[in-house]
PDB file of C-alpha atoms in Angstrom:
ATOM      1  CA  MET Y 190       0.000   0.003   0.000  1.00  0.00           C
ATOM      2  CA  PRO Y 191       1.432   3.507  -0.946  1.00  0.00           C
ATOM      3  CA  ALA Y 192       2.462   5.762   1.879  1.00  0.00           C
ATOM      4  CA  VAL Y 193      -0.168   8.284   2.916  1.00  0.00           C
ATOM      5  CA  PRO Y 194       1.088  11.872   2.670  1.00  0.00           C
ATOM      6  CA  PRO Y 195       0.885  13.832   5.887  1.00  0.00           C
ATOM      7  CA  LYS Y 196      -1.914  16.328   6.297  1.00  0.00           C
ATOM      8  CA  PRO Y 197      -0.942  19.873   5.397  1.00  0.00           C
ATOM      9  CA  VAL Y 198      -0.916  22.191   8.323  1.00  0.00           C
ATOM     10  CA  GLY Y 199      -4.278  23.884   8.588  1.00  0.00           C
ATOM     11  CA  ALA Y 200      -5.905  21.506   6.123  1.00  0.00           C
ATOM     12  CA  PRO Y 201      -9.673  21.134   6.482  1.00  0.00           C
ATOM     13  CA  LEU Y 202     -10.888  18.196   8.609  1.00  0.00           C
ATOM     14  CA  HIS Y 203     -12.951  16.781   5.726  1.00  0.00           C
ATOM     15  CA  MET Y 204      -9.909  16.356   3.497  1.00  0.00           C
ATOM     16  CA  ALA Y 205      -9.347  12.591   2.736  1.00  0.00           C
ATOM     17  CA  SER Y 206      -6.046  11.219   3.957  1.00  0.00           C
ATOM     18  CA  VAL Y 207      -6.546   7.798   2.181  1.00  0.00           C
ATOM     19  CA  LEU Y 208      -7.520   7.324  -1.414  1.00  0.00           C
ATOM     20  CA  PRO Y 209     -10.847   5.533  -2.063  1.00  0.00           C
ATOM     21  CA  SER Y 210      -9.130   2.782  -4.009  1.00  0.00           C
ATOM     22  CA  ASP Y 211      -7.043   1.855  -0.950  1.00  0.00           C
ATOM     23  CA  ILE Y 212     -10.056   1.102   1.254  1.00  0.00           C
ATOM     24  CA  PRO Y 213     -10.784  -2.728   1.304  1.00  0.00           C
ATOM     25  CA  ARG Y 214     -14.327  -3.663   0.435  1.00  0.00           C
ATOM     26  CA  PRO Y 215     -16.029  -6.637   2.179  1.00  0.00           C
ATOM     27  CA  GLU Y 216     -16.775  -9.677   0.017  1.00  0.00           C
ATOM     28  CA  PRO Y 217     -20.458 -10.148  -0.702  1.00  0.00           C
ATOM     29  CA  GLU Y 218     -21.974 -13.040   1.268  1.00  0.00           C
ATOM     30  CA  PRO Y 219     -22.835 -16.016  -0.969  1.00  0.00           C
ATOM     31  CA  PRO Y 220     -26.424 -17.084  -1.312  1.00  0.00           C
ATOM     32  CA  ALA Y 221     -27.841 -19.553   1.208  1.00  0.00           C
ATOM     33  CA  GLU Y 222     -27.749 -22.391  -1.315  1.00  0.00           C
ATOM     34  CA  ARG Y 223     -24.021 -21.972  -1.887  1.00  0.00           C
ATOM     35  CA  ARG Y 224     -23.332 -21.818   1.860  1.00  0.00           C
ATOM     36  CA  SER Y 225     -25.167 -25.104   2.356  1.00  0.00           C
ATOM     37  CA  VAL Y 226     -23.258 -26.867  -0.410  1.00  0.00           C
ATOM     38  CA  ALA Y 227     -19.941 -25.612   0.964  1.00  0.00           C
ATOM     39  CA  ARG Y 228     -20.736 -26.896   4.447  1.00  0.00           C
ATOM     40  CA  THR Y 229     -21.669 -30.336   3.038  1.00  0.00           C
ATOM     41  CA  VAL Y 230     -18.471 -30.586   1.034  1.00  0.00           C
ATOM     42  CA  ALA Y 231     -16.376 -29.522   4.014  1.00  0.00           C
ATOM     43  CA  ALA Y 232     -18.033 -32.154   6.227  1.00  0.00           C
ATOM     44  CA  ALA Y 233     -17.439 -34.857   3.646  1.00  0.00           C
ATOM     45  CA  VAL Y 234     -13.798 -33.891   3.297  1.00  0.00           C
ATOM     46  CA  ALA Y 235     -13.357 -33.959   7.063  1.00  0.00           C
ATOM     47  CA  LEU Y 236     -14.957 -37.399   7.284  1.00  0.00           C
ATOM     48  CA  VAL Y 237     -12.803 -38.843   4.505  1.00  0.00           C
ATOM     49  CA  THR Y 238      -9.717 -37.259   5.977  1.00  0.00           C
ATOM     50  CA  GLY Y 239     -10.495 -38.682   9.437  1.00  0.00           C
ATOM     51  CA  VAL Y 240     -11.083 -42.176   8.087  1.00  0.00           C
ATOM     52  CA  GLY Y 241      -7.902 -41.910   6.087  1.00  0.00           C
ATOM     53  CA  LEU Y 242      -5.930 -41.021   9.195  1.00  0.00           C
ATOM     54  CA  VAL Y 243      -7.332 -44.018  11.080  1.00  0.00           C
ATOM     55  CA  VAL Y 244      -6.669 -46.428   8.206  1.00  0.00           C
ATOM     56  CA  GLY Y 245      -3.272 -44.917   7.661  1.00  0.00           C
ATOM     57  CA  ALA Y 246      -2.406 -45.354  11.315  1.00  0.00           C
ATOM     58  CA  ALA Y 247      -3.425 -49.003  11.233  1.00  0.00           C
ATOM     59  CA  THR Y 248      -1.519 -49.605   8.008  1.00  0.00           C
ATOM     60  CA  GLY Y 249       1.515 -47.906   9.430  1.00  0.00           C
ATOM     61  CA  SER Y 250       1.358 -50.145  12.493  1.00  0.00           C
ATOM     62  CA  LEU Y 251       1.292 -53.282  10.376  1.00  0.00           C
ATOM     63  CA  LEU Y 252       4.111 -52.101   8.178  1.00  0.00           C
ATOM     64  CA  SER Y 253       6.241 -51.058  11.097  1.00  0.00           C
ATOM     65  CA  ASP Y 254       5.723 -54.407  12.834  1.00  0.00           C
ATOM     66  CA  GLY Y 255       6.844 -56.335   9.773  1.00  0.00           C
ATOM     67  CA  PRO Y 256       7.111 -60.118  10.149  1.00  0.00           C
ATOM     68  CA  SER Y 257       6.446 -59.937  13.893  1.00  0.00           C
ATOM     69  CA  ALA Y 258       2.841 -58.953  13.141  1.00  0.00           C
ATOM     70  CA  GLN Y 259       2.288 -62.377  11.599  1.00  0.00           C
ATOM     71  CA  ALA Y 260       1.413 -65.398  13.701  1.00  0.00           C
ATOM     72  CA  ARG Y 261       4.482 -67.356  14.755  1.00  0.00           C
ATOM     73  CA  PRO Y 262       4.423 -71.114  15.257  1.00  0.00           C
ATOM     74  CA  GLY Y 263       4.217 -72.184  18.875  1.00  0.00           C
ATOM     75  CA  ALA Y 264       6.706 -74.309  20.755  1.00  0.00           C
ATOM     76  CA  TYR Y 265       4.754 -77.482  19.901  1.00  0.00           C
ATOM     77  CA  GLU Y 266       5.128 -77.028  16.147  1.00  0.00           C
ATOM     78  CA  VAL Y 267       8.686 -75.781  16.500  1.00  0.00           C
ATOM     79  CA  ALA Y 268       9.585 -78.945  18.421  1.00  0.00           C
ATOM     80  CA  ARG Y 269       8.309 -81.096  15.547  1.00  0.00           C
ATOM     81  CA  GLY Y 270      11.155 -79.949  13.289  1.00  0.00           C
ATOM     82  CA  LEU Y 271      13.970 -79.986  15.839  1.00  0.00           C
ATOM     83  CA  TRP Y 272      15.226 -83.426  14.850  1.00  0.00           C
ATOM     84  CA  HIS Y 273      16.575 -82.180  11.503  1.00  0.00           C
ATOM     85  CA  ALA Y 274      17.260 -78.535  12.447  1.00  0.00           C
ATOM     86  CA  THR Y 275      19.243 -78.919  15.676  1.00  0.00           C
ATOM     87  CA  PRO Y 276      22.883 -79.975  16.144  1.00  0.00           C
ATOM     88  CA  VAL Y 277      23.292 -83.399  17.705  1.00  0.00           C
ATOM     89  CA  ASP Y 278      25.357 -81.898  20.548  1.00  0.00           C
ATOM     90  CA  THR Y 279      22.328 -79.810  21.494  1.00  0.00           C
ATOM     91  CA  LEU Y 280      19.836 -82.676  21.548  1.00  0.00           C
ATOM     92  CA  PHE Y 281      22.331 -85.157  23.028  1.00  0.00           C
ATOM     93  CA  PRO Y 282      25.091 -83.203  24.805  1.00  0.00           C
ATOM     94  CA  PRO Y 283      28.512 -84.932  24.973  1.00  0.00           C
ATOM     95  CA  ARG Y 284      28.361 -84.654  28.764  1.00  0.00           C
ATOM     96  CA  LEU Y 285      25.389 -84.582  31.123  1.00  0.00           C
ATOM     97  CA  GLU Y 286      25.661 -83.331  34.687  1.00  0.00           C
ATOM     98  CA  GLY Y 287      23.464 -85.129  37.191  1.00  0.00           C
ATOM     99  CA  ASP Y 288      23.744 -83.146  40.395  1.00  0.00           C
ATOM    100  CA  GLY Y 289      21.928 -85.149  43.082  1.00  0.00           C
ATOM    101  CA  ALA Y 290      20.594 -87.585  40.479  1.00  0.00           C
ATOM    102  CA  GLY Y 291      22.110 -90.752  41.948  1.00  0.00           C
ATOM    103  CA  PRO Y 292      21.006 -92.989  44.808  1.00  0.00           C
ATOM    104  CA  GLY Y 293      20.780 -91.057  48.064  1.00  0.00           C
ATOM    105  CA  GLY Y 294      21.179 -87.756  46.222  1.00  0.00           C
ATOM    106  CA  ALA Y 295      24.683 -88.573  44.970  1.00  0.00           C
ATOM    107  CA  ASP Y 296      25.965 -86.669  41.978  1.00  0.00           C
ATOM    108  CA  ARG Y 297      26.195 -88.427  38.620  1.00  0.00           C
ATOM    109  CA  VAL Y 298      27.972 -87.569  35.383  1.00  0.00           C
ATOM    110  CA  TRP Y 299      27.296 -89.274  32.056  1.00  0.00           C
ATOM    111  CA  VAL Y 300      29.411 -89.174  28.909  1.00  0.00           C
ATOM    112  CA  ARG Y 301      28.097 -89.836  25.427  1.00  0.00           C
ATOM    113  CA  VAL Y 302      29.765 -92.788  23.702  1.00  0.00           C
ATOM    114  CA  ALA Y 303      27.608 -93.286  20.597  1.00  0.00           C
ATOM    115  CA  VAL Y 304      25.040 -91.567  18.382  1.00  0.00           C
ATOM    116  CA  ALA Y 305      22.806 -93.581  16.076  1.00  0.00           C
ATOM    117  CA  PRO Y 306      21.791 -92.343  12.620  1.00  0.00           C
ATOM    118  CA  PRO Y 307      18.151 -91.202  12.365  1.00  0.00           C
ATOM    119  CA  ALA Y 308      15.818 -94.177  11.943  1.00  0.00           C
ATOM    120  CA  ASP Y 309      12.155 -95.059  11.732  1.00  0.00           C
ATOM    121  CA  CYS Y 310      10.329 -96.871  14.520  1.00  0.00           C
ATOM    122  CA  LYS Y 311      10.146-100.211  12.741  1.00  0.00           C
ATOM    123  CA  GLU Y 312      13.897-100.190  12.319  1.00  0.00           C
ATOM    124  CA  GLY Y 313      14.873 -98.882  15.746  1.00  0.00           C
ATOM    125  CA  LEU Y 314      12.274-100.281  18.178  1.00  0.00           C
ATOM    126  CA  ASP Y 315      10.941-103.680  19.149  1.00  0.00           C
ATOM    127  CA  ALA Y 316       7.650-104.677  17.534  1.00  0.00           C
ATOM    128  CA  ALA Y 317       5.197-103.997  20.399  1.00  0.00           C
ATOM    129  CA  LEU Y 318       6.398-100.446  21.089  1.00  0.00           C
ATOM    130  CA  ALA Y 319       6.704 -99.643  17.373  1.00  0.00           C
ATOM    131  CA  ARG Y 320       3.145-100.870  16.817  1.00  0.00           C
ATOM    132  CA  GLU Y 321       1.840 -98.732  19.667  1.00  0.00           C
ATOM    133  CA  LEU Y 322       3.601 -95.644  18.351  1.00  0.00           C
ATOM    134  CA  ARG Y 323       1.885 -96.016  14.981  1.00  0.00           C
ATOM    135  CA  ARG Y 324      -1.159 -94.493  16.707  1.00  0.00           C
ATOM    136  CA  VAL Y 325       0.604 -91.109  16.689  1.00  0.00           C
ATOM    137  CA  GLY Y 326       2.737 -91.599  13.594  1.00  0.00           C
ATOM    138  CA  CYS Y 327       6.464 -92.149  13.984  1.00  0.00           C
ATOM    139  CA  GLU Y 328       8.225 -89.470  11.945  1.00  0.00           C
ATOM    140  CA  LYS Y 329      11.791 -90.069  13.083  1.00  0.00           C
ATOM    141  CA  LEU Y 330      13.723 -91.805  15.867  1.00  0.00           C
ATOM    142  CA  LEU Y 331      16.906 -90.293  17.296  1.00  0.00           C
ATOM    143  CA  ARG Y 332      19.147 -92.173  19.767  1.00  0.00           C
ATOM    144  CA  ALA Y 333      22.370 -91.788  21.685  1.00  0.00           C
ATOM    145  CA  THR Y 334      24.116 -93.958  24.247  1.00  0.00           C
ATOM    146  CA  TYR Y 335      25.833 -92.733  27.441  1.00  0.00           C
ATOM    147  CA  THR Y 336      27.977 -94.282  30.128  1.00  0.00           C
ATOM    148  CA  ASP Y 337      28.583 -93.044  33.638  1.00  0.00           C
ATOM    149  CA  VAL Y 338      32.092 -91.788  34.401  1.00  0.00           C
ATOM    150  CA  THR Y 339      32.925 -95.010  36.265  1.00  0.00           C
ATOM    151  CA  ARG Y 340      31.904 -96.994  33.159  1.00  0.00           C
ATOM    152  CA  SER Y 341      29.702 -99.268  35.227  1.00  0.00           C
ATOM    153  CA  SER Y 342      26.414 -98.555  33.388  1.00  0.00           C
ATOM    154  CA  VAL Y 343      25.284 -97.773  29.854  1.00  0.00           C
ATOM    155  CA  THR Y 344      22.068 -96.009  28.835  1.00  0.00           C
ATOM    156  CA  THR Y 345      20.435 -95.514  25.456  1.00  0.00           C
ATOM    157  CA  VAL Y 346      18.190 -92.464  25.338  1.00  0.00           C
ATOM    158  CA  GLY Y 347      15.837 -91.944  22.426  1.00  0.00           C
ATOM    159  CA  MET Y 348      13.349 -89.424  21.080  1.00  0.00           C
ATOM    160  CA  VAL Y 349      10.521 -90.436  18.778  1.00  0.00           C
ATOM    161  CA  PHE Y 350       9.189 -87.432  16.845  1.00  0.00           C
ATOM    162  CA  THR Y 351       5.546 -88.021  15.923  1.00  0.00           C
ATOM    163  CA  ALA Y 352       3.099 -86.669  13.357  1.00  0.00           C
ATOM    164  CA  ALA Y 353       0.296 -86.130  15.899  1.00  0.00           C
ATOM    165  CA  GLY Y 354      -1.194 -82.830  16.992  1.00  0.00           C
ATOM    166  CA  ALA Y 355      -1.344 -81.677  20.607  1.00  0.00           C
ATOM    167  CA  ALA Y 356      -4.831 -83.081  21.288  1.00  0.00           C
ATOM    168  CA  LYS Y 357      -3.943 -86.505  19.934  1.00  0.00           C
ATOM    169  CA  MET Y 358      -0.696 -86.601  21.892  1.00  0.00           C
ATOM    170  CA  GLY Y 359      -2.665 -85.722  25.025  1.00  0.00           C
ATOM    171  CA  ARG Y 360      -4.970 -88.683  24.436  1.00  0.00           C
ATOM    172  CA  PHE Y 361      -1.965 -90.901  23.770  1.00  0.00           C
ATOM    173  CA  GLU Y 362      -0.402 -89.812  27.059  1.00  0.00           C
ATOM    174  CA  ASP Y 363      -3.653 -90.706  28.854  1.00  0.00           C
ATOM    175  CA  ARG Y 364      -3.659 -94.112  27.152  1.00  0.00           C
ATOM    176  CA  PHE Y 365      -0.112 -94.826  28.322  1.00  0.00           C
ATOM    177  CA  GLU Y 366      -0.966 -93.909  31.896  1.00  0.00           C
ATOM    178  CA  GLU Y 367      -4.343 -95.640  32.100  1.00  0.00           C
ATOM    179  CA  ARG Y 368      -3.037 -98.907  30.628  1.00  0.00           C
ATOM    180  CA  GLU Y 369       0.342 -98.633  32.357  1.00  0.00           C
ATOM    181  CA  LEU Y 370       2.041 -99.317  29.048  1.00  0.00           C
ATOM    182  CA  ALA Y 371       5.337 -97.809  30.172  1.00  0.00           C
ATOM    183  CA  ALA Y 372       5.692-100.589  32.780  1.00  0.00           C
ATOM    184  CA  ARG Y 373       5.138-103.492  30.384  1.00  0.00           C
ATOM    185  CA  THR Y 374       8.256-105.482  29.506  1.00  0.00           C
ATOM    186  CA  ASP Y 375       7.103-105.950  25.921  1.00  0.00           C
ATOM    187  CA  MET Y 376       7.318-102.129  25.634  1.00  0.00           C
ATOM    188  CA  LEU Y 377      11.013-102.145  26.521  1.00  0.00           C
ATOM    189  CA  PRO Y 378      12.881 -99.757  24.201  1.00  0.00           C
ATOM    190  CA  ARG Y 379      15.728-101.226  22.188  1.00  0.00           C
ATOM    191  CA  ALA Y 380      19.312-100.604  23.335  1.00  0.00           C
ATOM    192  CA  TYR Y 381      21.874 -99.090  20.966  1.00  0.00           C
ATOM    193  CA  GLY Y 382      25.247-100.716  21.564  1.00  0.00           C
ATOM    194  CA  THR Y 383      28.651-100.350  19.943  1.00  0.00           C
ATOM    195  CA  GLU Y 384      31.323-102.747  18.748  1.00  0.00           C
ATOM    196  CA  THR Y 385      33.904-101.490  21.220  1.00  0.00           C
ATOM    197  CA  GLY Y 386      34.021 -99.468  24.417  1.00  0.00           C
ATOM    198  CA  PRO Y 387      31.688 -99.505  27.423  1.00  0.00           C
ATOM    199  CA  ALA Y 388      28.584-100.019  25.252  1.00  0.00           C
ATOM    200  CA  ALA Y 389      29.982-103.063  23.474  1.00  0.00           C
ATOM    201  CA  GLY Y 390      27.513-105.905  23.680  1.00  0.00           C
ATOM    202  CA  PHE Y 391      24.695-103.704  24.988  1.00  0.00           C
ATOM    203  CA  GLY Y 392      21.699-105.432  23.452  1.00  0.00           C
ATOM    204  CA  ALA Y 393      18.302-106.929  24.191  1.00  0.00           C
ATOM    205  CA  GLY Y 394      19.501-109.293  26.926  1.00  0.00           C
ATOM    206  CA  GLN Y 395      21.354-106.559  28.805  1.00  0.00           C
ATOM    207  CA  ARG Y 396      18.390-104.234  29.315  1.00  0.00           C
ATOM    208  CA  ALA Y 397      17.885-103.894  33.059  1.00  0.00           C
ATOM    209  CA  THR Y 398      15.613-100.880  33.594  1.00  0.00           C
ATOM    210  CA  TRP Y 399      13.797 -98.312  31.489  1.00  0.00           C
ATOM    211  CA  THR Y 400      11.430 -95.344  31.319  1.00  0.00           C
ATOM    212  CA  VAL Y 401       9.068 -94.228  28.533  1.00  0.00           C
ATOM    213  CA  ARG Y 402       7.479 -90.752  28.573  1.00  0.00           C
ATOM    214  CA  VAL Y 403       4.829 -89.276  26.292  1.00  0.00           C
ATOM    215  CA  LEU Y 404       5.295 -85.498  26.107  1.00  0.00           C
ATOM    216  CA  SER Y 405       1.852 -84.052  25.427  1.00  0.00           C
ATOM    217  CA  ASP Y 406       3.237 -80.515  25.033  1.00  0.00           C
ATOM    218  CA  ALA Y 407       5.566 -81.629  22.230  1.00  0.00           C
ATOM    219  CA  PRO Y 408       5.167 -84.228  19.471  1.00  0.00           C
ATOM    220  CA  VAL Y 409       7.751 -86.458  21.149  1.00  0.00           C
ATOM    221  CA  VAL Y 410       7.902 -89.773  22.982  1.00  0.00           C
ATOM    222  CA  LEU Y 411      11.111 -89.949  25.014  1.00  0.00           C
ATOM    223  CA  TYR Y 412      12.676 -93.048  26.535  1.00  0.00           C
ATOM    224  CA  ALA Y 413      15.805 -94.320  28.249  1.00  0.00           C
ATOM    225  CA  VAL Y 414      16.949 -97.908  28.790  1.00  0.00           C
ATOM    226  CA  THR Y 415      19.905 -98.865  31.009  1.00  0.00           C
ATOM    227  CA  GLY Y 416      22.090-101.933  31.557  1.00  0.00           C
ATOM    228  CA  PHE Y 417      25.395-102.976  33.096  1.00  0.00           C
ATOM    229  CA  ALA Y 418      28.510-101.964  31.189  1.00  0.00           C
ATOM    230  CA  ASP Y 419      30.102-105.382  31.764  1.00  0.00           C
ATOM    231  CA  GLY Y 420      27.544-106.955  29.424  1.00  0.00           C
ATOM    232  CA  ARG Y 421      25.838-109.153  32.010  1.00  0.00           C
ATOM    233  CA  ALA Y 422      22.401-110.478  31.105  1.00  0.00           C
ATOM    234  CA  VAL Y 423      19.314-109.427  33.048  1.00  0.00           C
ATOM    235  CA  THR Y 424      16.420-111.876  33.187  1.00  0.00           C
ATOM    236  CA  GLU Y 425      13.905-109.625  34.944  1.00  0.00           C
ATOM    237  CA  PRO Y 426      14.067-105.992  33.777  1.00  0.00           C
ATOM    238  CA  GLN Y 427      12.468-103.486  36.127  1.00  0.00           C
ATOM    239  CA  PRO Y 428      10.774-100.148  35.340  1.00  0.00           C
ATOM    240  CA  ALA Y 429      12.979 -97.249  36.435  1.00  0.00           C
ATOM    241  CA  ASN Y 430      10.287 -95.712  38.658  1.00  0.00           C
ATOM    242  CA  GLU Y 431      10.391 -98.927  40.697  1.00  0.00           C
ATOM    243  CA  ALA Y 432      14.166 -99.320  40.605  1.00  0.00           C
ATOM    244  CA  VAL Y 433      14.717 -95.880  42.162  1.00  0.00           C
ATOM    245  CA  HIS Y 434      12.640 -96.722  45.231  1.00  0.00           C
ATOM    246  CA  PRO Y 435      14.881 -96.831  48.331  1.00  0.00           C
ATOM    247  CA  ASP Y 436      13.458-100.164  49.514  1.00  0.00           C
ATOM    248  CA  THR Y 437      14.033-102.013  46.225  1.00  0.00           C
ATOM    249  CA  THR Y 438      16.721-104.686  46.526  1.00  0.00           C
ATOM    250  CA  THR Y 439      17.069-105.894  42.929  1.00  0.00           C
ATOM    251  CA  ALA Y 440      20.500-105.780  41.322  1.00  0.00           C
ATOM    252  CA  PRO Y 441      19.583-102.931  38.933  1.00  0.00           C
ATOM    253  CA  ALA Y 442      18.163-100.914  41.819  1.00  0.00           C
ATOM    254  CA  GLN Y 443      21.157-101.523  44.080  1.00  0.00           C
ATOM    255  CA  ALA Y 444      23.509-100.480  41.270  1.00  0.00           C
ATOM    256  CA  GLY Y 445      21.577 -97.259  40.699  1.00  0.00           C
ATOM    257  CA  LEU Y 446      20.591 -98.137  37.124  1.00  0.00           C
ATOM    258  CA  GLY Y 447      17.084 -96.787  37.639  1.00  0.00           C
ATOM    259  CA  HIS Y 448      18.609 -93.438  38.626  1.00  0.00           C
ATOM    260  CA  ASP Y 449      20.723 -93.481  35.451  1.00  0.00           C
ATOM    261  CA  ALA Y 450      17.676 -94.072  33.259  1.00  0.00           C
ATOM    262  CA  GLU Y 451      15.581 -91.405  34.965  1.00  0.00           C
ATOM    263  CA  GLY Y 452      18.445 -88.917  35.298  1.00  0.00           C
ATOM    264  CA  ILE Y 453      19.495 -89.062  31.642  1.00  0.00           C
ATOM    265  CA  ALA Y 454      15.882 -88.937  30.447  1.00  0.00           C
ATOM    266  CA  ASP Y 455      15.247 -85.895  32.662  1.00  0.00           C
ATOM    267  CA  ARG Y 456      18.178 -83.937  31.282  1.00  0.00           C
ATOM    268  CA  VAL Y 457      17.548 -84.762  27.644  1.00  0.00           C
ATOM    269  CA  GLU Y 458      13.886 -83.812  28.109  1.00  0.00           C
ATOM    270  CA  ARG Y 459      14.830 -80.487  29.708  1.00  0.00           C
ATOM    271  CA  GLY Y 460      17.244 -79.773  26.888  1.00  0.00           C
ATOM    272  CA  LEU Y 461      14.552 -80.485  24.310  1.00  0.00           C
ATOM    273  CA  ARG Y 462      12.110 -78.084  25.994  1.00  0.00           C
ATOM    274  CA  LYS Y 463      14.782 -75.392  26.339  1.00  0.00           C
ATOM    275  CA  THR Y 464      15.771 -75.691  22.687  1.00  0.00           C
ATOM    276  CA  SER Y 465      12.130 -75.559  21.584  1.00  0.00           C
ATOM    277  CA  ALA Y 466      11.415 -72.492  23.744  1.00  0.00           C
ATOM    278  CA  LYS Y 467      14.512 -70.689  22.463  1.00  0.00           C
ATOM    279  CA  ALA Y 468      13.573 -71.383  18.852  1.00  0.00           C
ATOM    280  CA  THR Y 469      10.125 -69.909  19.516  1.00  0.00           C
ATOM    281  CA  GLU Y 470      11.380 -66.638  20.987  1.00  0.00           C
ATOM    282  CA  SER Y 471      10.689 -63.432  19.028  1.00  0.00           C
ATOM    283  CA  PRO Y 472      13.745 -61.890  17.363  1.00  0.00           C
ATOM    284  CA  ARG Y 473      14.851 -58.711  19.076  1.00  0.00           C
TER     285      ARG Y 473
END
């Protein structure tokens, strides 16, 4: 806007100090119809904009979450694939510490002496147990054999990975318990011996005590079977849960073989659960 010249001294009061063209004129008010249309359009724009912000926020959340926004498999399904995705030293550690796992709370230590190649149930188990496991579908059998540090006992521990879902494995666990299948001698797991070393000659006749566990929270049946490292035959094998009883006087019980079977099975089971849980954790 051009500068307004100062009033001359003594100039009349009615003299204009601003030119008419410099005075802003108010805009004429639009007709009622136009005002109504404008309000409608503005409301529609606001609505669309608001919805867009909400949708955009949700989309942004999904994009920012990335793969973590998708459902991850649970520990049960993760455990199903561990047999071919996990190092053997993780599933069957070279050394197992058994603090307080022996008779009277004595410490035990077991050393791995053999690992069997993956097998199917028909190949790696006796007929009765293999037939029973067909109910849940034997996918793969993994086995390893341990000896205690004194080389007085040998234990084969095995994991049968099944094809069954959680509900079916739960029913299978109930079946085992209700029919006491784990205590039947025809359900004895097969030993895995070697040609030399402490497990040499560890076969069917040397099986002294055993445990079989159905893990309903993983598609796995876990077992352990123990015998004497000197190869002696055992005519009356005894379930490990009986052989660990303090009042049991059988040779396997007195030698602590039930504790070896239970102790090794416990630690391999814990390792399996730990590995499964770790594989299920969200990446950071």
